[in-house]
């Protein structure tokens, strides 16, 4: 696994103690179809369960929200994956997924961090969500962490800070690559190419080879390239929270 920590200036936003015991907010897509293709999609299960496992093992609480609230559509329901199988058989996890909060209803001040899970559905409802933009900005500007994996960084495409700059401008990050999108033959289906669009927003995209794990931490921003990066993103977010 490639893990790239990027040194940045220390934030003076919120004191570390102010985040003690606060949960991480996991945000899931509510979008169920891959554009005009009609193919089903949703949040990618391993991109939730693998980071969740890392945080729970460290005693860091997690809560769930989705764009529309309620039960979001699931993709990648691979129960040969032991981590997926463990959580899919867990009644508490399944209940949490069935009853996600609507993102626009959450209070961002309650959270130490926000994590955007991937799945192709995120490409249709993350980027233009005013709730995504508001909650991510509020958590980041309060000194919290922002994390995303695979297509989850679609949430970061239009997040601006109070000074009008894009949150990703000048920051190094990882996201599902244009090459990977072409490899799954969806480059003409998705509404935009994620990595290219983030670069247009001023981000410095650091890709690994297709399907290789790539995790980049730049200050309080943690991102991963693909499903193979999900565990690493969880570990990096855990370490960032524990260090504060």
mmCIF file of N, CA, C and O in Angstrom, residues 103-171:
data_model
loop_
_atom_site.group_PDB
_atom_site.id
_atom_site.type_symbol
_atom_site.label_atom_id
_atom_site.label_comp_id
_atom_site.label_asym_id
_atom_site.label_seq_id
_atom_site.Cartn_x
_atom_site.Cartn_y
_atom_site.Cartn_z
ATOM 1 N N UNK A 103 -28.486 14.078 5.417
ATOM 2 C CA UNK A 103 -27.300 14.884 5.679
ATOM 3 C C UNK A 103 -27.644 16.326 6.017
ATOM 4 O O UNK A 103 -27.013 16.932 6.889
ATOM 5 N N UNK A 104 -28.631 16.891 5.371
ATOM 6 C CA UNK A 104 -28.949 18.298 5.633
ATOM 7 C C UNK A 104 -29.515 18.517 7.026
ATOM 8 O O UNK A 104 -29.580 19.655 7.502
ATOM 9 N N UNK A 105 -29.873 17.424 7.710
ATOM 10 C CA UNK A 105 -30.432 17.547 9.061
ATOM 11 C C UNK A 105 -29.388 17.404 10.165
ATOM 12 O O UNK A 105 -29.713 17.599 11.337
ATOM 13 N N UNK A 106 -28.144 17.046 9.824
ATOM 14 C CA UNK A 106 -27.155 16.810 10.876
ATOM 15 C C UNK A 106 -26.534 18.125 11.338
ATOM 16 O O UNK A 106 -26.493 19.113 10.594
ATOM 17 N N UNK A 107 -26.064 18.113 12.565
ATOM 18 C CA UNK A 107 -25.345 19.251 13.135
ATOM 19 C C UNK A 107 -23.851 18.988 13.019
ATOM 20 O O UNK A 107 -23.312 18.139 13.734
ATOM 21 N N UNK A 108 -23.151 19.682 12.121
ATOM 22 C CA UNK A 108 -21.731 19.384 11.920
ATOM 23 C C UNK A 108 -20.879 19.607 13.155
ATOM 24 O O UNK A 108 -19.799 19.013 13.280
ATOM 25 N N UNK A 109 -21.343 20.416 14.086
ATOM 26 C CA UNK A 109 -20.550 20.697 15.286
ATOM 27 C C UNK A 109 -20.394 19.462 16.174
ATOM 28 O O UNK A 109 -19.552 19.453 17.072
ATOM 29 N N UNK A 110 -21.177 18.420 15.920
ATOM 30 C CA UNK A 110 -21.107 17.214 16.744
ATOM 31 C C UNK A 110 -19.947 16.302 16.368
ATOM 32 O O UNK A 110 -19.645 15.362 17.100
ATOM 33 N N UNK A 111 -19.284 16.553 15.238
ATOM 34 C CA UNK A 111 -18.382 15.549 14.667
ATOM 35 C C UNK A 111 -16.925 15.983 14.659
ATOM 36 O O UNK A 111 -16.596 17.137 14.414
ATOM 37 N N UNK A 112 -16.061 14.982 14.880
ATOM 38 C CA UNK A 112 -14.619 15.202 14.804
ATOM 39 C C UNK A 112 -14.122 15.131 13.373
ATOM 40 O O UNK A 112 -13.062 15.677 13.044
ATOM 41 N N UNK A 113 -14.875 14.426 12.519
ATOM 42 C CA UNK A 113 -14.454 14.221 11.137
ATOM 43 C C UNK A 113 -15.650 13.802 10.313
ATOM 44 O O UNK A 113 -16.677 13.341 10.845
ATOM 45 N N UNK A 114 -15.497 13.928 9.001
ATOM 46 C CA UNK A 114 -16.503 13.448 8.066
ATOM 47 C C UNK A 114 -15.797 12.573 7.044
ATOM 48 O O UNK A 114 -14.678 12.871 6.611
ATOM 49 N N UNK A 115 -16.442 11.459 6.695
ATOM 50 C CA UNK A 115 -15.880 10.510 5.738
ATOM 51 C C UNK A 115 -16.903 10.238 4.651
ATOM 52 O O UNK A 115 -18.045 9.866 4.934
ATOM 53 N N UNK A 116 -16.491 10.419 3.396
ATOM 54 C CA UNK A 116 -17.364 10.181 2.252
ATOM 55 C C UNK A 116 -16.990 8.848 1.607
ATOM 56 O O UNK A 116 -15.926 8.712 1.013
ATOM 57 N N UNK A 117 -17.880 7.870 1.727
ATOM 58 C CA UNK A 117 -17.652 6.570 1.110
ATOM 59 C C UNK A 117 -17.894 6.667 -0.393
ATOM 60 O O UNK A 117 -18.662 7.508 -0.869
ATOM 61 N N UNK A 118 -17.236 5.755 -1.112
ATOM 62 C CA UNK A 118 -17.405 5.733 -2.553
ATOM 63 C C UNK A 118 -18.536 4.822 -2.996
ATOM 64 O O UNK A 118 -19.450 4.501 -2.249
ATOM 65 N N UNK A 119 -18.416 4.372 -4.235
ATOM 66 C CA UNK A 119 -19.511 3.757 -4.960
ATOM 67 C C UNK A 119 -19.872 4.716 -6.079
ATOM 68 O O UNK A 119 -19.850 5.943 -5.879
ATOM 69 N N UNK A 120 -20.173 4.191 -7.265
ATOM 70 C CA UNK A 120 -20.409 5.081 -8.397
ATOM 71 C C UNK A 120 -21.575 6.045 -8.167
ATOM 72 O O UNK A 120 -21.608 7.131 -8.737
ATOM 73 N N UNK A 121 -22.522 5.672 -7.314
ATOM 74 C CA UNK A 121 -23.646 6.574 -7.056
ATOM 75 C C UNK A 121 -23.220 7.949 -6.596
ATOM 76 O O UNK A 121 -23.885 8.948 -6.882
ATOM 77 N N UNK A 122 -22.084 8.007 -5.894
ATOM 78 C CA UNK A 122 -21.594 9.296 -5.381
ATOM 79 C C UNK A 122 -21.341 10.303 -6.491
ATOM 80 O O UNK A 122 -21.386 11.515 -6.259
ATOM 81 N N UNK A 123 -21.083 9.823 -7.685
ATOM 82 C CA UNK A 123 -20.806 10.728 -8.798
ATOM 83 C C UNK A 123 -22.031 11.532 -9.202
ATOM 84 O O UNK A 123 -21.914 12.578 -9.850
ATOM 85 N N UNK A 124 -23.212 11.070 -8.828
ATOM 86 C CA UNK A 124 -24.437 11.769 -9.216
ATOM 87 C C UNK A 124 -25.024 12.650 -8.117
ATOM 88 O O UNK A 124 -25.740 13.597 -8.425
ATOM 89 N N UNK A 125 -24.738 12.366 -6.848
ATOM 90 C CA UNK A 125 -25.423 13.181 -5.830
ATOM 91 C C UNK A 125 -24.512 13.834 -4.801
ATOM 92 O O UNK A 125 -24.991 14.577 -3.946
ATOM 93 N N UNK A 126 -23.200 13.610 -4.868
ATOM 94 C CA UNK A 126 -22.308 14.248 -3.905
ATOM 95 C C UNK A 126 -21.895 15.661 -4.337
ATOM 96 O O UNK A 126 -21.941 16.597 -3.543
ATOM 97 N N UNK A 127 -21.467 15.798 -5.580
ATOM 98 C CA UNK A 127 -20.791 17.032 -5.989
ATOM 99 C C UNK A 127 -21.678 18.266 -5.872
ATOM 100 O O UNK A 127 -21.199 19.342 -5.484
ATOM 101 N N UNK A 128 -22.948 18.140 -6.218
ATOM 102 C CA UNK A 128 -23.825 19.317 -6.242
ATOM 103 C C UNK A 128 -24.710 19.440 -5.012
ATOM 104 O O UNK A 128 -25.621 20.270 -4.982
ATOM 105 N N UNK A 129 -24.442 18.642 -3.989
ATOM 106 C CA UNK A 129 -25.248 18.680 -2.776
ATOM 107 C C UNK A 129 -24.854 19.865 -1.896
ATOM 108 O O UNK A 129 -23.704 19.957 -1.447
ATOM 109 N N UNK A 130 -25.790 20.749 -1.638
ATOM 110 C CA UNK A 130 -25.505 21.884 -0.754
ATOM 111 C C UNK A 130 -25.236 21.394 0.669
ATOM 112 O O UNK A 130 -24.465 22.011 1.414
ATOM 113 N N UNK A 131 -25.853 20.276 1.049
ATOM 114 C CA UNK A 131 -25.616 19.719 2.385
ATOM 115 C C UNK A 131 -24.185 19.217 2.509
ATOM 116 O O UNK A 131 -23.519 19.438 3.525
ATOM 117 N N UNK A 132 -23.697 18.524 1.476
ATOM 118 C CA UNK A 132 -22.302 18.084 1.468
ATOM 119 C C UNK A 132 -21.373 19.277 1.635
ATOM 120 O O UNK A 132 -20.446 19.271 2.447
ATOM 121 N N UNK A 133 -21.621 20.303 0.857
ATOM 122 C CA UNK A 133 -20.745 21.480 0.881
ATOM 123 C C UNK A 133 -20.783 22.156 2.250
ATOM 124 O O UNK A 133 -19.734 22.539 2.789
ATOM 125 N N UNK A 134 -21.971 22.298 2.817
ATOM 126 C CA UNK A 134 -22.105 22.971 4.111
ATOM 127 C C UNK A 134 -21.448 22.173 5.237
ATOM 128 O O UNK A 134 -20.672 22.727 6.032
ATOM 129 N N UNK A 135 -21.756 20.882 5.316
ATOM 130 C CA UNK A 135 -21.268 20.085 6.438
ATOM 131 C C UNK A 135 -19.764 19.886 6.345
ATOM 132 O O UNK A 135 -19.045 20.002 7.351
ATOM 133 N N UNK A 136 -19.255 19.610 5.147
ATOM 134 C CA UNK A 136 -17.808 19.433 4.991
ATOM 135 C C UNK A 136 -17.059 20.713 5.345
ATOM 136 O O UNK A 136 -16.038 20.679 6.043
ATOM 137 N N UNK A 137 -17.550 21.840 4.865
ATOM 138 C CA UNK A 137 -16.908 23.122 5.173
ATOM 139 C C UNK A 137 -16.920 23.387 6.675
ATOM 140 O O UNK A 137 -15.896 23.775 7.259
ATOM 141 N N UNK A 138 -18.057 23.152 7.304
ATOM 142 C CA UNK A 138 -18.184 23.447 8.733
ATOM 143 C C UNK A 138 -17.235 22.586 9.561
ATOM 144 O O UNK A 138 -16.573 23.080 10.480
ATOM 145 N N UNK A 139 -17.168 21.299 9.263
ATOM 146 C CA UNK A 139 -16.290 20.417 10.024
ATOM 147 C C UNK A 139 -14.832 20.786 9.786
ATOM 148 O O UNK A 139 -14.033 20.877 10.726
ATOM 149 N N UNK A 140 -14.471 21.040 8.535
ATOM 150 C CA UNK A 140 -13.075 21.360 8.222
ATOM 151 C C UNK A 140 -12.662 22.684 8.850
ATOM 152 O O UNK A 140 -11.580 22.785 9.449
ATOM 153 N N UNK A 141 -13.503 23.691 8.760
ATOM 154 C CA UNK A 141 -13.136 25.010 9.291
ATOM 155 C C UNK A 141 -13.162 25.045 10.815
ATOM 156 O O UNK A 141 -12.548 25.928 11.417
ATOM 157 N N UNK A 142 -13.827 24.068 11.433
ATOM 158 C CA UNK A 142 -13.795 23.964 12.896
ATOM 159 C C UNK A 142 -12.560 23.208 13.380
ATOM 160 O O UNK A 142 -12.361 23.060 14.582
ATOM 161 N N UNK A 143 -11.735 22.733 12.431
ATOM 162 C CA UNK A 143 -10.535 22.010 12.797
ATOM 163 C C UNK A 143 -10.648 20.513 12.684
ATOM 164 O O UNK A 143 -9.722 19.786 13.057
ATOM 165 N N UNK A 144 -11.786 20.019 12.179
ATOM 166 C CA UNK A 144 -11.969 18.586 12.012
ATOM 167 C C UNK A 144 -11.339 18.072 10.735
ATOM 168 O O UNK A 144 -10.814 18.833 9.913
ATOM 169 N N UNK A 145 -11.400 16.766 10.574
ATOM 170 C CA UNK A 145 -10.806 16.108 9.408
ATOM 171 C C UNK A 145 -11.872 15.806 8.369
ATOM 172 O O UNK A 145 -13.048 15.589 8.697
ATOM 173 N N UNK A 146 -11.446 15.767 7.112
ATOM 174 C CA UNK A 146 -12.298 15.382 5.989
ATOM 175 C C UNK A 146 -11.605 14.221 5.283
ATOM 176 O O UNK A 146 -10.416 14.298 4.965
ATOM 177 N N UNK A 147 -12.345 13.138 5.049
ATOM 178 C CA UNK A 147 -11.777 11.958 4.406
ATOM 179 C C UNK A 147 -12.729 11.439 3.343
ATOM 180 O O UNK A 147 -13.946 11.659 3.413
ATOM 181 N N UNK A 148 -12.169 10.743 2.357
ATOM 182 C CA UNK A 148 -12.979 10.179 1.283
ATOM 183 C C UNK A 148 -12.178 9.107 0.579
ATOM 184 O O UNK A 148 -10.947 9.144 0.560
ATOM 185 N N UNK A 149 -12.896 8.153 -0.049
ATOM 186 C CA UNK A 149 -12.201 7.095 -0.774
ATOM 187 C C UNK A 149 -12.901 6.803 -2.097
ATOM 188 O O UNK A 149 -14.134 6.904 -2.186
ATOM 189 N N UNK A 150 -12.110 6.479 -3.106
ATOM 190 C CA UNK A 150 -12.565 6.033 -4.419
ATOM 191 C C UNK A 150 -13.391 7.119 -5.107
ATOM 192 O O UNK A 150 -12.860 8.147 -5.506
ATOM 193 N N UNK A 151 -14.710 6.941 -5.266
ATOM 194 C CA UNK A 151 -15.551 7.997 -5.826
ATOM 195 C C UNK A 151 -16.054 8.957 -4.745
ATOM 196 O O UNK A 151 -16.692 9.964 -5.069
ATOM 197 N N UNK A 152 -15.765 8.661 -3.485
ATOM 198 C CA UNK A 152 -16.158 9.567 -2.400
ATOM 199 C C UNK A 152 -15.628 10.974 -2.557
ATOM 200 O O UNK A 152 -16.314 11.940 -2.185
ATOM 201 N N UNK A 153 -14.397 11.175 -3.112
ATOM 202 C CA UNK A 153 -13.920 12.537 -3.322
ATOM 203 C C UNK A 153 -14.764 13.377 -4.274
ATOM 204 O O UNK A 153 -14.521 14.579 -4.399
ATOM 205 N N UNK A 154 -15.774 12.774 -4.906
ATOM 206 C CA UNK A 154 -16.730 13.589 -5.658
ATOM 207 C C UNK A 154 -17.374 14.634 -4.752
ATOM 208 O O UNK A 154 -17.772 15.707 -5.200
ATOM 209 N N UNK A 155 -17.444 14.319 -3.456
ATOM 210 C CA UNK A 155 -17.986 15.273 -2.490
ATOM 211 C C UNK A 155 -17.157 16.540 -2.410
ATOM 212 O O UNK A 155 -17.666 17.607 -2.025
ATOM 213 N N UNK A 156 -15.877 16.450 -2.764
ATOM 214 C CA UNK A 156 -14.966 17.576 -2.580
ATOM 215 C C UNK A 156 -14.898 18.495 -3.794
ATOM 216 O O UNK A 156 -14.270 19.551 -3.730
ATOM 217 N N UNK A 157 -15.549 18.121 -4.873
ATOM 218 C CA UNK A 157 -15.428 18.859 -6.131
ATOM 219 C C UNK A 157 -15.883 20.311 -5.994
ATOM 220 O O UNK A 157 -15.258 21.220 -6.548
ATOM 221 N N UNK A 158 -16.954 20.541 -5.233
ATOM 222 C CA UNK A 158 -17.503 21.895 -5.138
ATOM 223 C C UNK A 158 -17.504 22.464 -3.724
ATOM 224 O O UNK A 158 -18.181 23.466 -3.465
ATOM 225 N N UNK A 159 -16.748 21.862 -2.812
ATOM 226 C CA UNK A 159 -16.680 22.408 -1.443
ATOM 227 C C UNK A 159 -15.742 23.608 -1.434
ATOM 228 O O UNK A 159 -14.561 23.497 -1.776
ATOM 229 N N UNK A 160 -16.282 24.740 -1.056
ATOM 230 C CA UNK A 160 -15.460 25.942 -0.915
ATOM 231 C C UNK A 160 -15.400 26.348 0.551
ATOM 232 O O UNK A 160 -16.308 26.064 1.335
ATOM 233 N N UNK A 161 -14.316 27.011 0.901
ATOM 234 C CA UNK A 161 -14.143 27.526 2.249
ATOM 235 C C UNK A 161 -14.740 28.922 2.350
ATOM 236 O O UNK A 161 -15.217 29.490 1.359
ATOM 237 N N UNK A 162 -14.724 29.480 3.526
ATOM 238 C CA UNK A 162 -15.360 30.788 3.737
ATOM 239 C C UNK A 162 -14.713 31.899 2.919
ATOM 240 O O UNK A 162 -15.359 32.905 2.621
ATOM 241 N N UNK A 163 -13.458 31.701 2.533
ATOM 242 C CA UNK A 163 -12.796 32.725 1.715
ATOM 243 C C UNK A 163 -13.055 32.539 0.227
ATOM 244 O O UNK A 163 -12.511 33.265 -0.607
ATOM 245 N N UNK A 164 -13.886 31.551 -0.117
ATOM 246 C CA UNK A 164 -14.249 31.320 -1.509
ATOM 247 C C UNK A 164 -13.347 30.352 -2.243
ATOM 248 O O UNK A 164 -13.658 29.958 -3.371
ATOM 249 N N UNK A 165 -12.252 29.933 -1.640
ATOM 250 C CA UNK A 165 -11.341 29.000 -2.300
ATOM 251 C C UNK A 165 -11.865 27.577 -2.170
ATOM 252 O O UNK A 165 -12.605 27.243 -1.232
ATOM 253 N N UNK A 166 -11.498 26.738 -3.123
ATOM 254 C CA UNK A 166 -11.863 25.328 -3.028
ATOM 255 C C UNK A 166 -11.066 24.662 -1.913
ATOM 256 O O UNK A 166 -9.863 24.911 -1.763
ATOM 257 N N UNK A 167 -11.724 23.788 -1.157
ATOM 258 C CA UNK A 167 -11.044 23.074 -0.080
ATOM 259 C C UNK A 167 -9.851 22.297 -0.613
ATOM 260 O O UNK A 167 -8.813 22.209 0.037
ATOM 261 N N UNK A 168 -9.972 21.741 -1.834
ATOM 262 C CA UNK A 168 -8.894 20.904 -2.369
ATOM 263 C C UNK A 168 -7.789 21.704 -3.051
ATOM 264 O O UNK A 168 -6.753 21.140 -3.412
ATOM 265 N N UNK A 169 -7.969 22.999 -3.228
ATOM 266 C CA UNK A 169 -6.976 23.798 -3.967
ATOM 267 C C UNK A 169 -5.614 23.736 -3.279
ATOM 268 O O UNK A 169 -5.495 24.011 -2.080
ATOM 269 N N UNK A 170 -4.598 23.341 -4.033
ATOM 270 C CA UNK A 170 -3.246 23.276 -3.509
ATOM 271 C C UNK A 170 -2.949 22.058 -2.661
ATOM 272 O O UNK A 170 -1.820 21.900 -2.174
ATOM 273 N N UNK A 171 -3.925 21.170 -2.485
ATOM 274 C CA UNK A 171 -3.732 19.995 -1.632
ATOM 275 C C UNK A 171 -3.469 18.748 -2.469
ATOM 276 O O UNK A 171 -4.033 18.570 -3.545
#
